Amino acid sequence: MGNLVNCAAIILGSLIGFFIGHKFKEDMKNIVMECTGLFIVIVGVKSTINSKRDIIVLIYLIIGSIIGQIIDIDLKLKNFGLFLEKKFSSGKKNSEKNFKNGENEKGFAKGFSTATILFCTGAMSIVGSINSGLTGDNTTLNIKAILDGIISIVITSLYGIGVAFSAISVFIYQGFFYLFANYLKPYLTENTISDINFLGGIMVMAIGINLLFKKEIKIANMLPALFIPIVVEIFM
């Protein structure tokens, strides 16, 4: 349901953006994003309160973040986003010309690729899907749905209705992580699931901090930490 709600929010936001998106003022969008950022921080804190394995989770987080930093997942995701954008753009020369002129390149493919990159390459999509598959808690995905809906309004007003079709990409991408987590659930202990939930809460809180304080915490580089408790459970 969390994944479906997220996709529905993207479609709804795209429709709103297509018809009346140009009427929304920048300060109104900012206050909504700030409210959402505050709420995300609170949700992240709540996810970490009941754990009694703080030191173990800290070790998982540090090891996972070191692995992510060595691989530099954040940079690779950004490069992948640029690769997709070039593939979907109407041509490199036109893109460079429009960029120099300060113009936005419009079109179905541009809207679709831009939205797919924004909605699929963030940490919240993976954290939310895994948390949903393991615990049935859709809170993170529901928050992401609100964010994606707001962003859809903005980028649809710029690029057109192609943004709405990014919901298909989101459904497949997040569905994969949901099914992966749901498949593993019977083989994991309560402590392992709790540790993953704790780690997810920390990352969700970091997303809220990035939104509120315009920080650049590389949350994507922390993502390997989510899988370390699973590896420990299976092989140790």
mmCIF file of C-alpha atoms in Angstrom:
data_model
loop_
_atom_site.group_PDB
_atom_site.id
_atom_site.type_symbol
_atom_site.label_atom_id
_atom_site.label_comp_id
_atom_site.label_asym_id
_atom_site.label_seq_id
_atom_site.Cartn_x
_atom_site.Cartn_y
_atom_site.Cartn_z
ATOM 1 C CA MET A 1 0.000 0.000 0.000
ATOM 2 C CA GLY A 2 2.866 2.385 0.762
ATOM 3 C CA ASN A 3 4.226 1.970 -2.758
ATOM 4 C CA LEU A 4 0.780 2.427 -4.317
ATOM 5 C CA VAL A 5 0.125 5.566 -2.248
ATOM 6 C CA ASN A 6 3.494 6.955 -3.366
ATOM 7 C CA CYS A 7 2.685 6.334 -7.044
ATOM 8 C CA ALA A 8 -0.803 7.810 -6.645
ATOM 9 C CA ALA A 9 0.704 10.947 -5.056
ATOM 10 C CA ILE A 10 3.069 11.375 -8.016
ATOM 11 C CA ILE A 11 0.197 11.090 -10.499
ATOM 12 C CA LEU A 12 -2.024 13.457 -8.493
ATOM 13 C CA GLY A 13 0.791 15.982 -8.038
ATOM 14 C CA SER A 14 1.553 15.803 -11.766
ATOM 15 C CA LEU A 15 -2.067 16.512 -12.674
ATOM 16 C CA ILE A 16 -2.203 19.458 -10.267
ATOM 17 C CA GLY A 17 1.100 20.758 -11.631
ATOM 18 C CA PHE A 18 -0.065 20.357 -15.219
ATOM 19 C CA PHE A 19 -3.258 22.374 -14.746
ATOM 20 C CA ILE A 20 -2.531 24.894 -11.958
ATOM 21 C CA GLY A 21 1.128 24.410 -10.943
ATOM 22 C CA HIS A 22 2.135 27.833 -12.246
ATOM 23 C CA LYS A 23 -0.125 29.485 -9.650
ATOM 24 C CA PHE A 24 1.788 28.184 -6.606
ATOM 25 C CA LYS A 25 4.180 30.711 -5.082
ATOM 26 C CA GLU A 26 7.731 29.750 -4.107
ATOM 27 C CA ASP A 27 7.292 30.671 -0.420
ATOM 28 C CA MET A 28 4.240 28.395 -0.180
ATOM 29 C CA LYS A 29 6.245 25.474 -1.571
ATOM 30 C CA ASN A 30 9.079 26.231 0.866
ATOM 31 C CA ILE A 31 6.879 26.255 3.987
ATOM 32 C CA VAL A 32 5.323 22.922 3.012
ATOM 33 C CA MET A 33 8.797 21.417 2.506
ATOM 34 C CA GLU A 34 9.949 22.766 5.881
ATOM 35 C CA CYS A 35 6.914 21.296 7.658
ATOM 36 C CA THR A 36 7.590 17.974 5.988
ATOM 37 C CA GLY A 37 11.267 18.156 6.967
ATOM 38 C CA LEU A 38 10.345 18.679 10.637
ATOM 39 C CA PHE A 39 7.939 15.749 10.494
ATOM 40 C CA ILE A 40 10.575 13.515 8.903
ATOM 41 C CA VAL A 41 13.009 14.272 11.748
ATOM 42 C CA ILE A 42 10.355 13.337 14.342
ATOM 43 C CA VAL A 43 9.557 10.073 12.527
ATOM 44 C CA GLY A 44 13.261 9.241 12.390
ATOM 45 C CA VAL A 45 13.660 9.873 16.115
ATOM 46 C CA LYS A 46 10.636 7.694 16.940
ATOM 47 C CA SER A 47 12.155 4.816 14.960
ATOM 48 C CA THR A 48 15.271 4.877 17.150
ATOM 49 C CA ILE A 49 13.725 5.253 20.610
ATOM 50 C CA ASN A 50 12.855 1.649 21.512
ATOM 51 C CA SER A 51 16.094 -0.036 20.434
ATOM 52 C CA LYS A 52 18.348 -1.517 23.133
ATOM 53 C CA ARG A 53 21.225 -2.290 20.765
ATOM 54 C CA ASP A 54 22.619 1.209 20.259
ATOM 55 C CA ILE A 55 26.322 0.276 20.122
ATOM 56 C CA ILE A 56 25.773 -2.583 17.672
ATOM 57 C CA VAL A 57 23.696 -0.337 15.402
ATOM 58 C CA LEU A 58 26.401 2.350 15.576
ATOM 59 C CA ILE A 59 28.998 -0.222 14.485
ATOM 60 C CA TYR A 60 26.756 -1.318 11.596
ATOM 61 C CA LEU A 61 26.252 2.313 10.586
ATOM 62 C CA ILE A 62 29.964 3.128 10.641
ATOM 63 C CA ILE A 63 31.002 -0.017 8.738
ATOM 64 C CA GLY A 64 28.224 0.420 6.183
ATOM 65 C CA SER A 65 29.010 4.111 5.706
ATOM 66 C CA ILE A 66 32.714 3.374 5.201
ATOM 67 C CA ILE A 67 31.819 0.798 2.535
ATOM 68 C CA GLY A 68 29.430 3.271 0.910
ATOM 69 C CA GLN A 69 32.040 6.028 1.031
ATOM 70 C CA ILE A 70 34.685 3.804 -0.577
ATOM 71 C CA ILE A 71 32.255 2.854 -3.356
ATOM 72 C CA ASP A 72 30.903 6.439 -3.321
ATOM 73 C CA ILE A 73 27.310 5.406 -3.966
ATOM 74 C CA ASP A 74 26.177 9.028 -3.790
ATOM 75 C CA LEU A 75 28.437 10.028 -6.699
ATOM 76 C CA LYS A 76 27.504 6.946 -8.728
ATOM 77 C CA LEU A 77 23.789 7.694 -8.321
ATOM 78 C CA LYS A 78 24.350 11.277 -9.446
ATOM 79 C CA ASN A 79 26.361 10.092 -12.461
ATOM 80 C CA PHE A 80 23.640 7.569 -13.291
ATOM 81 C CA GLY A 81 21.095 10.370 -13.121
ATOM 82 C CA LEU A 82 23.157 12.463 -15.537
ATOM 83 C CA PHE A 83 23.490 9.453 -17.842
ATOM 84 C CA LEU A 84 19.716 8.948 -17.892
ATOM 85 C CA GLU A 85 19.124 12.645 -18.450
ATOM 86 C CA LYS A 86 21.422 12.643 -21.497
ATOM 87 C CA LYS A 87 19.776 9.499 -22.873
ATOM 88 C CA PHE A 88 16.304 10.987 -22.587
ATOM 89 C CA SER A 89 17.235 14.477 -23.719
ATOM 90 C CA SER A 90 16.611 15.565 -27.274
ATOM 91 C CA GLY A 91 20.331 15.852 -27.951
ATOM 92 C CA LYS A 92 23.494 16.966 -26.261
ATOM 93 C CA LYS A 93 23.908 20.110 -28.344
ATOM 94 C CA ASN A 94 20.340 21.270 -27.671
ATOM 95 C CA SER A 95 20.780 20.567 -23.951
ATOM 96 C CA GLU A 96 23.982 22.605 -23.794
ATOM 97 C CA LYS A 97 22.424 25.428 -25.817
ATOM 98 C CA ASN A 98 19.344 25.576 -23.572
ATOM 99 C CA PHE A 99 21.509 25.428 -20.477
ATOM 100 C CA LYS A 100 23.628 28.353 -21.671
ATOM 101 C CA ASN A 101 20.517 30.364 -22.487
ATOM 102 C CA GLY A 102 19.053 29.604 -19.053
ATOM 103 C CA GLU A 103 16.096 27.776 -20.587
ATOM 104 C CA ASN A 104 14.345 24.588 -19.415
ATOM 105 C CA GLU A 105 14.160 21.808 -21.939
ATOM 106 C CA LYS A 106 10.544 20.684 -22.099
ATOM 107 C CA GLY A 107 9.031 17.471 -23.352
ATOM 108 C CA PHE A 108 7.598 14.134 -22.260
ATOM 109 C CA ALA A 109 10.965 12.334 -22.096
ATOM 110 C CA LYS A 110 12.615 15.148 -20.136
ATOM 111 C CA GLY A 111 9.822 15.183 -17.542
ATOM 112 C CA PHE A 112 9.832 11.405 -17.258
ATOM 113 C CA SER A 113 13.619 11.108 -16.840
ATOM 114 C CA THR A 114 13.922 14.041 -14.427
ATOM 115 C CA ALA A 115 11.149 12.716 -12.175
ATOM 116 C CA THR A 116 12.456 9.127 -12.300
ATOM 117 C CA ILE A 117 15.893 10.310 -11.184
ATOM 118 C CA LEU A 118 14.482 12.431 -8.348
ATOM 119 C CA PHE A 119 12.062 9.811 -7.046
ATOM 120 C CA CYS A 120 14.190 6.665 -7.389
ATOM 121 C CA THR A 121 17.768 7.656 -6.546
ATOM 122 C CA GLY A 122 17.083 8.973 -3.047
ATOM 123 C CA ALA A 123 17.733 6.985 0.128
ATOM 124 C CA MET A 124 14.133 7.304 1.277
ATOM 125 C CA SER A 125 12.823 5.029 -1.496
ATOM 126 C CA ILE A 126 15.124 2.165 -0.434
ATOM 127 C CA VAL A 127 14.772 2.723 3.328
ATOM 128 C CA GLY A 128 10.991 3.032 3.073
ATOM 129 C CA SER A 129 10.561 -0.034 0.860
ATOM 130 C CA ILE A 130 12.766 -2.252 3.029
ATOM 131 C CA ASN A 131 11.051 -1.053 6.207
ATOM 132 C CA SER A 132 7.651 -1.715 4.640
ATOM 133 C CA GLY A 133 8.656 -5.215 3.540
ATOM 134 C CA LEU A 134 10.149 -6.170 6.915
ATOM 135 C CA THR A 135 7.755 -4.562 9.391
ATOM 136 C CA GLY A 136 4.690 -3.555 7.379
ATOM 137 C CA ASP A 137 5.283 0.056 8.471
ATOM 138 C CA ASN A 138 4.591 2.388 5.537
ATOM 139 C CA THR A 139 5.293 5.646 7.385
ATOM 140 C CA THR A 140 8.481 6.448 5.464
ATOM 141 C CA LEU A 141 6.872 5.690 2.097
ATOM 142 C CA ASN A 142 3.840 7.790 3.018
ATOM 143 C CA ILE A 143 6.087 10.741 3.888
ATOM 144 C CA LYS A 144 7.934 10.206 0.619
ATOM 145 C CA ALA A 145 4.547 10.239 -1.128
ATOM 146 C CA ILE A 146 3.877 13.739 0.238
ATOM 147 C CA LEU A 147 7.308 14.952 -0.838
ATOM 148 C CA ASP A 148 7.039 13.369 -4.285
ATOM 149 C CA GLY A 149 3.565 14.821 -4.729
ATOM 150 C CA ILE A 150 4.810 18.340 -3.976
ATOM 151 C CA ILE A 151 7.857 17.932 -6.218
ATOM 152 C CA SER A 152 5.629 16.546 -8.988
ATOM 153 C CA ILE A 153 3.603 19.758 -8.972
ATOM 154 C CA VAL A 154 6.742 21.827 -9.464
ATOM 155 C CA ILE A 155 8.497 19.791 -12.162
ATOM 156 C CA THR A 156 5.285 19.075 -14.094
ATOM 157 C CA SER A 157 4.723 22.809 -14.380
ATOM 158 C CA LEU A 158 8.209 22.952 -15.940
ATOM 159 C CA TYR A 159 8.411 19.792 -18.073
ATOM 160 C CA GLY A 160 4.881 18.552 -18.661
ATOM 161 C CA ILE A 161 2.812 15.431 -18.091
ATOM 162 C CA GLY A 162 5.695 13.005 -18.658
ATOM 163 C CA VAL A 163 6.373 13.367 -14.927
ATOM 164 C CA ALA A 164 3.217 11.367 -14.131
ATOM 165 C CA PHE A 165 4.586 8.317 -15.956
ATOM 166 C CA SER A 166 7.585 8.202 -13.615
ATOM 167 C CA ALA A 167 5.131 6.540 -11.197
ATOM 168 C CA ILE A 168 5.688 3.344 -13.219
ATOM 169 C CA SER A 169 9.448 3.524 -12.577
ATOM 170 C CA VAL A 170 8.865 4.198 -8.884
ATOM 171 C CA PHE A 171 6.450 1.271 -8.554
ATOM 172 C CA ILE A 172 8.904 -1.201 -10.129
ATOM 173 C CA TYR A 173 11.974 0.155 -8.304
ATOM 174 C CA GLN A 174 10.443 0.320 -4.828
ATOM 175 C CA GLY A 175 8.514 -2.881 -5.424
ATOM 176 C CA PHE A 176 11.800 -4.737 -5.955
ATOM 177 C CA PHE A 177 13.170 -3.670 -2.560
ATOM 178 C CA TYR A 178 9.843 -4.389 -0.876
ATOM 179 C CA LEU A 179 9.735 -7.947 -2.278
ATOM 180 C CA PHE A 180 13.409 -8.470 -1.399
ATOM 181 C CA ALA A 181 12.801 -7.481 2.233
ATOM 182 C CA ASN A 182 9.530 -9.401 2.440
ATOM 183 C CA TYR A 183 11.240 -12.553 1.124
ATOM 184 C CA LEU A 184 13.994 -12.326 3.755
ATOM 185 C CA LYS A 185 11.664 -11.540 6.658
ATOM 186 C CA PRO A 186 10.977 -15.176 7.732
ATOM 187 C CA TYR A 187 14.727 -15.820 7.985
ATOM 188 C CA LEU A 188 15.544 -12.819 10.188
ATOM 189 C CA THR A 189 15.321 -12.561 13.961
ATOM 190 C CA GLU A 190 13.453 -9.818 15.794
ATOM 191 C CA ASN A 191 16.759 -8.170 16.763
ATOM 192 C CA THR A 192 17.920 -8.006 13.152
ATOM 193 C CA ILE A 193 14.655 -6.438 12.000
ATOM 194 C CA SER A 194 14.859 -3.978 14.901
ATOM 195 C CA ASP A 195 18.438 -3.055 13.959
ATOM 196 C CA ILE A 196 17.452 -2.425 10.336
ATOM 197 C CA ASN A 197 14.523 -0.293 11.500
ATOM 198 C CA PHE A 198 16.876 1.688 13.770
ATOM 199 C CA LEU A 199 19.342 2.256 10.914
ATOM 200 C CA GLY A 200 16.492 3.309 8.650
ATOM 201 C CA GLY A 201 15.310 5.772 11.294
ATOM 202 C CA ILE A 202 18.748 7.375 11.458
ATOM 203 C CA MET A 203 18.809 7.805 7.672
ATOM 204 C CA VAL A 204 15.275 9.189 7.603
ATOM 205 C CA MET A 205 16.279 11.694 10.275
ATOM 206 C CA ALA A 206 19.268 12.712 8.126
ATOM 207 C CA ILE A 207 16.891 13.324 5.199
ATOM 208 C CA GLY A 208 14.859 15.670 7.419
ATOM 209 C CA ILE A 209 18.023 17.508 8.477
ATOM 210 C CA ASN A 210 19.038 17.932 4.826
ATOM 211 C CA LEU A 211 15.622 19.395 4.029
ATOM 212 C CA LEU A 212 15.493 21.740 7.012
ATOM 213 C CA PHE A 213 19.059 23.016 7.137
ATOM 214 C CA LYS A 214 20.008 22.656 3.454
ATOM 215 C CA LYS A 215 22.772 20.247 4.474
ATOM 216 C CA GLU A 216 24.436 17.742 2.149
ATOM 217 C CA ILE A 217 24.705 14.608 4.286
ATOM 218 C CA LYS A 218 25.514 11.819 1.819
ATOM 219 C CA ILE A 219 22.776 9.468 2.965
ATOM 220 C CA ALA A 220 23.184 7.234 -0.087
ATOM 221 C CA ASN A 221 26.661 6.299 1.181
ATOM 222 C CA MET A 222 25.063 4.999 4.395
ATOM 223 C CA LEU A 223 22.765 2.569 2.583
ATOM 224 C CA PRO A 224 25.098 -0.490 2.829
ATOM 225 C CA ALA A 225 24.546 -0.339 6.611
ATOM 226 C CA LEU A 226 20.971 -1.577 6.069
ATOM 227 C CA PHE A 227 22.271 -4.853 4.648
ATOM 228 C CA ILE A 228 25.008 -5.557 7.220
ATOM 229 C CA PRO A 229 22.574 -6.906 9.884
ATOM 230 C CA ILE A 230 21.194 -9.264 7.205
ATOM 231 C CA VAL A 231 24.679 -10.499 6.311
ATOM 232 C CA VAL A 232 25.536 -10.971 10.005
ATOM 233 C CA GLU A 233 22.285 -12.881 10.558
ATOM 234 C CA ILE A 234 22.761 -15.222 7.585
ATOM 235 C CA PHE A 235 26.499 -15.929 7.805
ATOM 236 C CA MET A 236 27.196 -15.561 11.520
#
